[in-house]
Short mmCIF file of C-alpha atoms in Angstrom, two decimals:
data_model
loop_
_atom_site.label_atom_id
_atom_site.label_comp_id
_atom_site.label_asym_id
_atom_site.label_seq_id
_atom_site.Cartn_x
_atom_site.Cartn_y
_atom_site.Cartn_z
CA MET A 1 -10.29 8.38 21.67
CA THR A 2 -10.21 6.62 18.21
CA ALA A 3 -7.93 3.48 18.54
CA THR A 4 -4.87 3.25 16.20
CA TYR A 5 -5.97 -0.02 14.55
CA ASP A 6 -9.74 -0.99 14.87
CA VAL A 7 -12.34 -3.10 13.36
CA ILE A 8 -15.00 -0.88 11.72
CA SER A 9 -17.26 -3.82 10.48
CA THR A 10 -17.16 -7.43 9.31
CA GLN A 11 -19.46 -8.82 6.86
CA THR A 12 -19.81 -12.57 6.11
CA THR A 13 -22.03 -13.44 3.12
CA SER A 14 -25.09 -15.35 3.66
CA GLY A 15 -26.06 -16.70 0.14
CA THR A 16 -24.38 -15.54 -3.14
CA PRO A 17 -24.61 -11.74 -3.45
CA SER A 18 -23.06 -9.86 -6.21
CA THR A 19 -21.86 -7.05 -4.07
CA VAL A 20 -20.47 -6.57 -0.71
CA VAL A 21 -21.13 -3.01 0.77
CA PHE A 22 -19.69 -0.94 3.58
CA ASN A 23 -22.07 1.89 4.44
CA SER A 24 -21.74 4.98 6.69
CA ILE A 25 -17.88 4.56 7.11
CA PRO A 26 -16.71 6.86 9.80
CA SER A 27 -14.33 9.63 9.09
CA THR A 28 -12.33 9.30 12.11
CA PHE A 29 -9.20 7.47 10.75
CA THR A 30 -6.36 7.90 8.31
CA ASP A 31 -6.38 4.89 6.07
CA LEU A 32 -8.77 1.91 5.45
CA VAL A 33 -7.88 -1.80 5.37
CA ILE A 34 -9.89 -4.31 3.96
CA LEU A 35 -8.89 -8.10 4.95
CA GLY A 36 -10.73 -11.10 3.73
CA THR A 37 -11.22 -14.45 2.27
CA ALA A 38 -13.67 -15.32 -0.57
CA ARG A 39 -14.50 -17.62 -3.10
CA TYR A 40 -16.96 -17.04 -6.19
CA SER A 41 -20.24 -18.71 -6.65
CA THR A 42 -20.66 -19.89 -10.11
CA THR A 43 -18.30 -17.52 -12.02
CA GLY A 44 -16.49 -14.37 -11.93
CA ASP A 45 -12.96 -14.79 -10.56
CA ASP A 46 -11.91 -11.06 -9.91
CA VAL A 47 -13.16 -8.48 -7.49
CA GLY A 48 -13.53 -4.62 -8.12
CA ILE A 49 -13.94 -1.84 -5.69
CA ARG A 50 -15.81 1.18 -5.94
CA PHE A 51 -16.31 4.23 -3.59
CA ASN A 52 -19.46 6.25 -2.88
CA SER A 53 -21.47 4.29 -5.31
CA ASP A 54 -19.42 5.95 -8.22
CA THR A 55 -19.76 3.91 -11.31
CA GLY A 56 -18.13 6.72 -13.63
CA ASN A 57 -15.07 6.26 -15.34
CA ASN A 58 -12.95 7.74 -12.37
CA TYR A 59 -10.80 4.84 -11.47
CA TYR A 60 -7.34 3.54 -12.96
CA TRP A 61 -5.51 0.28 -11.91
CA GLN A 62 -2.28 -1.73 -12.72
CA GLN A 63 -1.85 -5.43 -11.87
CA THR A 64 1.02 -7.90 -11.62
CA VAL A 65 0.24 -11.69 -11.05
CA MET A 66 2.65 -14.36 -10.53
CA ASN A 67 1.61 -17.92 -11.05
CA SER A 68 3.17 -21.28 -10.65
CA SER A 69 3.26 -22.00 -14.39
CA GLY A 70 4.91 -19.24 -16.04
CA SER A 71 6.42 -15.71 -16.06
CA PRO A 72 4.69 -12.55 -14.39
CA VAL A 73 1.73 -11.07 -16.11
CA SER A 74 1.29 -7.26 -15.94
CA ASN A 75 -1.45 -5.26 -17.48
CA ASP A 76 -3.54 -2.23 -16.43
CA GLY A 77 -7.21 -1.12 -16.98
CA GLY A 78 -6.79 0.42 -20.38
CA GLY A 79 -7.08 4.12 -19.05
CA ALA A 80 -10.10 5.39 -17.09
CA THR A 81 -12.28 2.69 -15.75
CA SER A 82 -15.60 2.32 -13.72
CA TYR A 83 -13.59 0.31 -10.97
CA VAL A 84 -10.21 -0.59 -9.33
CA ARG A 85 -9.55 -4.32 -9.92
CA VAL A 86 -8.25 -5.50 -6.42
CA VAL A 87 -8.38 -9.29 -6.52
CA ASN A 88 -8.10 -11.85 -9.47
CA ASN A 89 -7.92 -15.68 -10.05
CA MET A 90 -10.29 -16.61 -7.48
CA ASP A 91 -11.96 -20.10 -7.60
CA THR A 92 -15.02 -21.67 -6.55
CA ASN A 93 -13.71 -24.16 -4.42
CA TYR A 94 -10.68 -22.64 -2.55
CA ASP A 95 -10.44 -19.39 -0.58
CA THR A 96 -8.70 -16.51 -2.01
CA GLY A 97 -7.00 -14.52 0.76
CA PHE A 98 -6.48 -10.64 0.19
CA GLU A 99 -5.69 -7.28 1.70
CA ILE A 100 -6.94 -4.16 0.26
CA ASN A 101 -5.32 -0.79 1.39
CA ILE A 102 -6.95 2.66 0.90
CA PHE A 103 -5.10 5.66 1.95
CA ASN A 104 -6.05 9.21 3.11
CA TYR A 105 -9.66 8.21 2.46
CA THR A 106 -10.92 11.35 4.17
CA SER A 107 -9.24 13.72 2.10
CA THR A 108 -11.25 16.43 0.27
CA LEU A 109 -8.02 17.77 -1.39
CA TYR A 110 -6.53 14.38 -3.19
CA MET A 111 -7.47 11.21 -4.95
CA LYS A 112 -7.91 8.08 -3.07
CA SER A 113 -4.78 5.73 -3.59
CA VAL A 114 -5.51 2.03 -3.40
CA VAL A 115 -3.01 -0.93 -3.32
CA SER A 116 -3.96 -4.78 -2.84
CA ARG A 117 -2.36 -8.10 -2.56
CA TRP A 118 -3.66 -11.41 -2.79
CA SER A 119 -2.95 -15.13 -3.03
CA SER A 120 -5.10 -17.97 -4.39
CA ARG A 121 -5.45 -21.32 -6.02
CA GLN A 122 -7.51 -21.57 -9.26
CA GLY A 123 -7.67 -25.09 -10.47
CA SER A 124 -4.24 -26.54 -10.15
CA ALA A 125 -2.55 -23.48 -10.42
CA MET A 126 -1.33 -21.12 -7.78
CA TYR A 127 -1.36 -17.33 -7.95
CA TRP A 128 -0.12 -14.26 -6.06
CA GLY A 129 -0.74 -11.03 -7.06
CA SER A 130 -0.82 -7.06 -6.52
CA PHE A 131 -2.97 -4.29 -7.72
CA GLY A 132 -2.45 -0.69 -7.46
CA GLY A 133 -4.62 2.23 -8.55
CA GLY A 134 -6.74 4.88 -7.44
CA TRP A 135 -10.36 6.77 -7.51
CA THR A 136 -9.57 10.47 -8.76
CA PRO A 137 -12.63 12.34 -7.05
CA THR A 138 -11.52 14.58 -3.97
CA GLN A 139 -14.42 13.32 -1.89
CA THR A 140 -14.38 11.43 1.64
CA VAL A 141 -15.07 8.12 1.22
CA THR A 142 -18.23 7.12 2.95
CA SER A 143 -19.08 3.81 1.36
CA ILE A 144 -17.31 1.03 -0.44
CA THR A 145 -18.70 -1.54 -2.69
CA LEU A 146 -16.89 -4.76 -3.49
CA MET A 147 -18.23 -6.05 -6.97
CA LYS A 148 -17.57 -8.36 -9.74
CA PRO A 149 -16.63 -6.48 -12.64
CA ASN A 150 -16.93 -9.50 -15.13
CA GLY A 151 -20.26 -10.84 -13.41
CA GLY A 152 -20.95 -13.54 -11.14
CA ASN A 153 -21.40 -13.82 -7.30
CA PHE A 154 -19.54 -14.16 -4.04
CA ALA A 155 -19.80 -17.44 -2.61
CA ASN A 156 -21.66 -18.07 0.90
CA ASP A 157 -19.35 -17.39 3.91
CA SER A 158 -17.04 -15.13 2.11
CA ILE A 159 -15.72 -12.75 4.90
CA PHE A 160 -14.75 -9.13 4.43
CA THR A 161 -13.38 -7.21 7.74
CA LEU A 162 -13.19 -3.38 7.36
CA ILE A 163 -10.44 -2.10 9.51
CA GLY A 164 -9.39 1.74 10.28
CA ILE A 165 -5.86 3.06 10.90
CA LYS A 166 -5.22 6.17 12.57
CA ALA A 167 -2.39 8.05 12.37
CA GLU A 168 -1.82 10.52 15.32
CA MET B 1 22.02 18.65 3.71
CA PRO B 2 18.50 17.53 3.38
CA ILE B 3 15.99 19.52 5.02
CA LEU B 4 13.92 17.21 7.31
CA GLY B 5 10.11 16.82 6.92
CA THR B 6 8.10 18.78 9.35
CA ILE B 7 6.75 16.87 12.33
CA ALA B 8 3.16 16.86 12.01
CA SER B 9 2.58 15.11 15.52
CA SER B 10 4.21 12.65 17.88
CA ARG B 11 2.31 9.97 20.02
CA LYS B 12 0.85 11.70 23.19
CA SER B 13 -0.88 9.10 24.61
CA ALA B 14 -0.90 5.32 24.31
CA SER B 15 -3.77 3.69 22.51
CA ALA B 16 -5.11 0.59 23.42
CA GLY B 17 -4.06 -2.44 21.28
CA ALA B 18 -0.81 -3.84 19.84
CA TYR B 19 -0.50 -1.59 16.77
CA GLU B 20 0.23 2.09 17.91
CA SER B 21 1.06 5.31 16.15
CA ILE B 22 4.44 6.62 16.99
CA ALA B 23 4.80 9.72 14.69
CA THR B 24 3.57 11.56 11.58
CA LEU B 25 5.41 13.62 9.26
CA THR B 26 4.40 15.74 6.53
CA GLY B 27 6.34 16.73 3.14
CA ASN B 28 7.01 20.25 2.85
CA GLY B 29 8.99 20.52 -0.08
CA SER B 30 11.78 18.56 1.87
CA SER B 31 13.95 16.00 -0.12
CA ALA B 32 14.38 13.51 2.79
CA ILE B 33 12.09 12.58 5.61
CA SER B 34 13.55 11.40 8.94
CA PHE B 35 12.07 9.37 11.89
CA THR B 36 14.36 9.91 14.67
CA SER B 37 14.32 8.64 18.30
CA ILE B 38 12.42 5.61 17.60
CA PRO B 39 11.66 3.89 20.73
CA SER B 40 13.15 0.32 21.02
CA THR B 41 9.78 -0.79 22.95
CA TYR B 42 8.18 -2.64 19.75
CA GLU B 43 8.80 -5.55 18.16
CA HIS B 44 8.00 -4.40 14.45
CA LEU B 45 7.55 -1.04 12.68
CA GLN B 46 5.36 -0.06 9.77
CA VAL B 47 5.57 2.89 7.65
CA ARG B 48 2.55 4.14 5.64
CA ILE B 49 3.20 6.99 2.87
CA PHE B 50 1.11 8.94 0.99
CA PHE B 51 3.27 11.15 -1.48
CA ARG B 52 4.15 12.98 -4.87
CA GLU B 53 6.91 15.08 -5.70
CA VAL B 54 7.60 18.71 -6.65
CA SER B 55 9.31 18.57 -9.62
CA GLY B 56 10.04 16.68 -12.72
CA THR B 57 7.53 16.04 -15.66
CA THR B 58 6.66 12.23 -15.96
CA GLY B 59 8.32 9.10 -16.07
CA GLN B 60 9.97 6.75 -13.70
CA SER B 61 11.47 8.04 -10.53
CA GLU B 62 11.84 6.46 -7.17
CA TRP B 63 12.87 6.77 -3.50
CA TYR B 64 15.14 5.01 -1.12
CA LEU B 65 15.01 3.68 2.36
CA LYS B 66 17.96 4.28 4.99
CA PHE B 67 18.25 3.44 8.60
CA ASN B 68 20.25 5.26 11.41
CA GLY B 69 21.71 7.72 8.98
CA ASN B 70 23.90 4.99 7.54
CA ASN B 71 25.40 5.95 4.10
CA THR B 72 27.74 2.75 4.14
CA GLY B 73 26.80 0.98 0.61
CA ALA B 74 27.80 -2.46 1.78
CA ASN B 75 25.07 -2.46 4.41
CA TYR B 76 22.05 -2.17 1.85
CA TRP B 77 21.20 -5.13 -0.35
CA ARG B 78 18.32 -4.63 -2.47
CA MET B 79 15.80 -6.37 -4.94
CA ARG B 80 12.52 -4.92 -6.63
CA TRP B 81 10.25 -5.39 -9.33
CA TYR B 82 8.02 -2.78 -10.85
CA SER B 83 5.24 -2.91 -13.47
CA ARG B 84 3.49 -0.36 -15.76
CA GLY B 85 0.87 -1.55 -18.46
CA ALA B 86 2.34 -4.82 -19.76
CA SER B 87 5.98 -3.93 -18.92
CA PHE B 88 7.38 -5.88 -15.99
CA VAL B 89 10.94 -5.18 -14.67
CA GLY B 90 12.95 -7.17 -12.12
CA GLN B 91 16.14 -6.08 -10.50
CA GLY B 92 18.19 -7.22 -7.84
CA GLY B 93 21.15 -8.55 -5.94
CA SER B 94 22.96 -5.38 -5.62
CA VAL B 95 24.39 -3.29 -2.70
CA SER B 96 24.19 0.66 -2.79
CA SER B 97 24.84 3.27 -0.68
CA GLU B 98 21.58 4.91 -1.90
CA GLY B 99 19.63 2.47 0.36
CA ILE B 100 17.19 -0.13 -0.29
CA TRP B 101 14.93 0.61 -3.20
CA GLY B 102 11.57 2.21 -2.61
CA THR B 103 8.48 1.76 -4.96
CA PRO B 104 7.83 3.90 -8.08
CA SER B 105 7.26 7.65 -7.54
CA VAL B 106 5.11 10.25 -8.67
CA ARG B 107 6.32 13.30 -10.57
CA ASN B 108 4.74 16.64 -10.63
CA GLY B 109 3.72 16.16 -14.15
CA ALA B 110 1.39 13.33 -13.20
CA THR B 111 -1.47 15.87 -12.46
CA ASP B 112 -3.24 15.33 -9.49
CA ARG B 113 -2.05 11.86 -8.87
CA TRP B 114 -0.83 10.42 -5.59
CA GLY B 115 1.29 7.39 -4.63
CA CYS B 116 1.24 5.42 -1.67
CA ALA B 117 3.36 2.64 -0.05
CA ILE B 118 3.69 0.34 3.07
CA ILE B 119 7.04 -0.41 4.45
CA ASP B 120 7.37 -3.21 6.94
CA ILE B 121 10.49 -3.72 9.05
CA HIS B 122 10.65 -6.77 11.47
CA ASP B 123 12.73 -7.04 14.65
CA TYR B 124 14.04 -3.68 14.09
CA ALA B 125 15.50 -3.52 17.63
CA GLY B 126 17.00 -6.80 17.58
CA SER B 127 20.79 -7.57 17.48
CA THR B 128 20.84 -9.23 13.99
CA TYR B 129 20.37 -8.22 10.50
CA LYS B 130 17.10 -6.27 9.54
CA SER B 131 15.05 -6.67 6.52
CA ALA B 132 12.61 -4.41 4.86
CA ARG B 133 9.56 -5.20 2.73
CA ILE B 134 8.07 -2.35 0.58
CA PHE B 135 4.65 -2.71 -1.45
CA GLY B 136 3.39 0.36 -3.28
CA LEU B 137 1.88 2.71 -6.11
CA GLY B 138 3.36 5.34 -8.06
CA TRP B 139 2.29 6.95 -11.36
CA ASN B 140 4.27 7.28 -14.74
CA ASP B 141 1.67 9.94 -15.77
CA ALA B 142 -1.82 11.09 -15.02
CA THR B 143 -3.33 7.71 -16.52
CA SER B 144 -0.61 5.08 -16.04
CA PRO B 145 -0.03 3.73 -12.52
CA SER B 146 3.01 1.98 -11.63
CA LEU B 147 3.05 -0.73 -8.99
CA GLY B 148 6.21 -2.20 -7.22
CA ASN B 149 7.42 -4.59 -4.67
CA ALA B 150 10.79 -3.93 -3.13
CA GLY B 151 12.95 -4.92 -0.38
CA GLY B 152 16.06 -6.13 1.12
CA PRO B 153 18.42 -6.41 4.21
CA PHE B 154 20.02 -3.96 6.20
CA THR B 155 23.11 -5.70 7.27
CA SER B 156 23.84 -3.87 10.47
CA THR B 157 23.28 -5.50 13.82
CA SER B 158 22.62 -2.11 15.31
CA ALA B 159 18.82 -1.43 16.50
CA ILE B 160 17.11 0.84 14.21
CA SER B 161 16.67 4.19 15.97
CA SER B 162 16.12 6.43 12.93
CA ILE B 163 14.29 5.96 9.36
CA GLN B 164 15.18 8.02 6.24
CA ILE B 165 12.98 8.05 3.26
CA GLU B 166 14.95 10.01 0.50
CA GLY B 167 13.85 10.76 -3.19
CA ASN B 168 16.21 11.01 -6.01
CA MET B 169 14.04 13.20 -7.87
CA GLY B 170 13.81 16.16 -5.59
CA ALA B 171 11.30 16.79 -3.02
CA PHE B 172 8.26 15.67 -1.46
CA ALA B 173 5.14 17.82 -2.13
CA THR B 174 3.15 19.56 0.48
CA GLY B 175 0.21 17.06 1.22
CA SER B 176 2.56 14.09 1.42
CA THR B 177 2.43 12.17 4.74
CA PHE B 178 4.54 9.62 6.37
CA ALA B 179 2.94 7.67 9.37
CA LEU B 180 5.23 5.51 11.48
CA TYR B 181 3.67 2.87 13.61
CA GLY B 182 4.86 0.34 16.10
CA ILE B 183 3.56 -3.12 16.63
CA LYS B 184 4.18 -4.79 19.92
CA GLY B 185 5.21 -8.22 20.82
CA SER B 186 3.79 -10.36 23.46
CA ALA B 187 3.57 -9.15 26.79
#
């Protein structure tokens, strides 16, 4: 019997990859969660997510970021884009902690809704943020790619844990 | 009287681990969803919802969270922020019989768009006030996601034995799912 909350896979970066990919995701859960901590290697302070290797403009996102030096900043992806942004304001020296939730990932009737939250230190400033958006195709998610929309690489020893949640 | 959501399933057997599925409800044109007879054997609760509405065009709408069928305004204090594009709105410090604010909703006019939310309720069976944290996504229209964080205390010392999720916009569409999970404390 599928456990209600179960680790599917954990990836720890060895070297400085530009992507982290989860393949062959089982279809036995209801929602997916990715928990992790990461830094960037030399550049690229944000993280995007793609599903089933889809690089088309089939994604939308909205963000709100709180920081230690000013008012909240909100913006969106400017309409359809090629990824959902899920993390921002990473640093090369300090780990960013994050949680990414993907709802109803096996549905072949509805889009996939995504929400994420994260906190970071970038230089001397602190950030806390949320993202929300989705992937519009009605396909079961079988793979997830975490990538760097503005270029750059993940640092060595960045950790990504994929978890499945099963509703009975 | 609100029509209760259809019970899709209830927990039939214990699953290993501290995080267990208690019940799953589905939207079926109902305007309110109600989890009842919640066992007091967990430490915390989490509700995960995937939803949209059956009525309305586009634009801001919302849902509310209540406990134990309690409609006493003084029992629900609430705060929230929500954003859409460059717009950010923060509200709070009020009491209302509507219940605790949820996050932005999804009207039927936002074609093929579905919202989601996570509701965390800690120490739900304790003898002190309870508090809910809510985080989620809505859609203003088909190209404009809305994001929100909300929450507040439920100022009743009674254990939570039922949870109501009520929309102010009509009803939850077929395909909407509401999943209740229990998180165990230490053995």
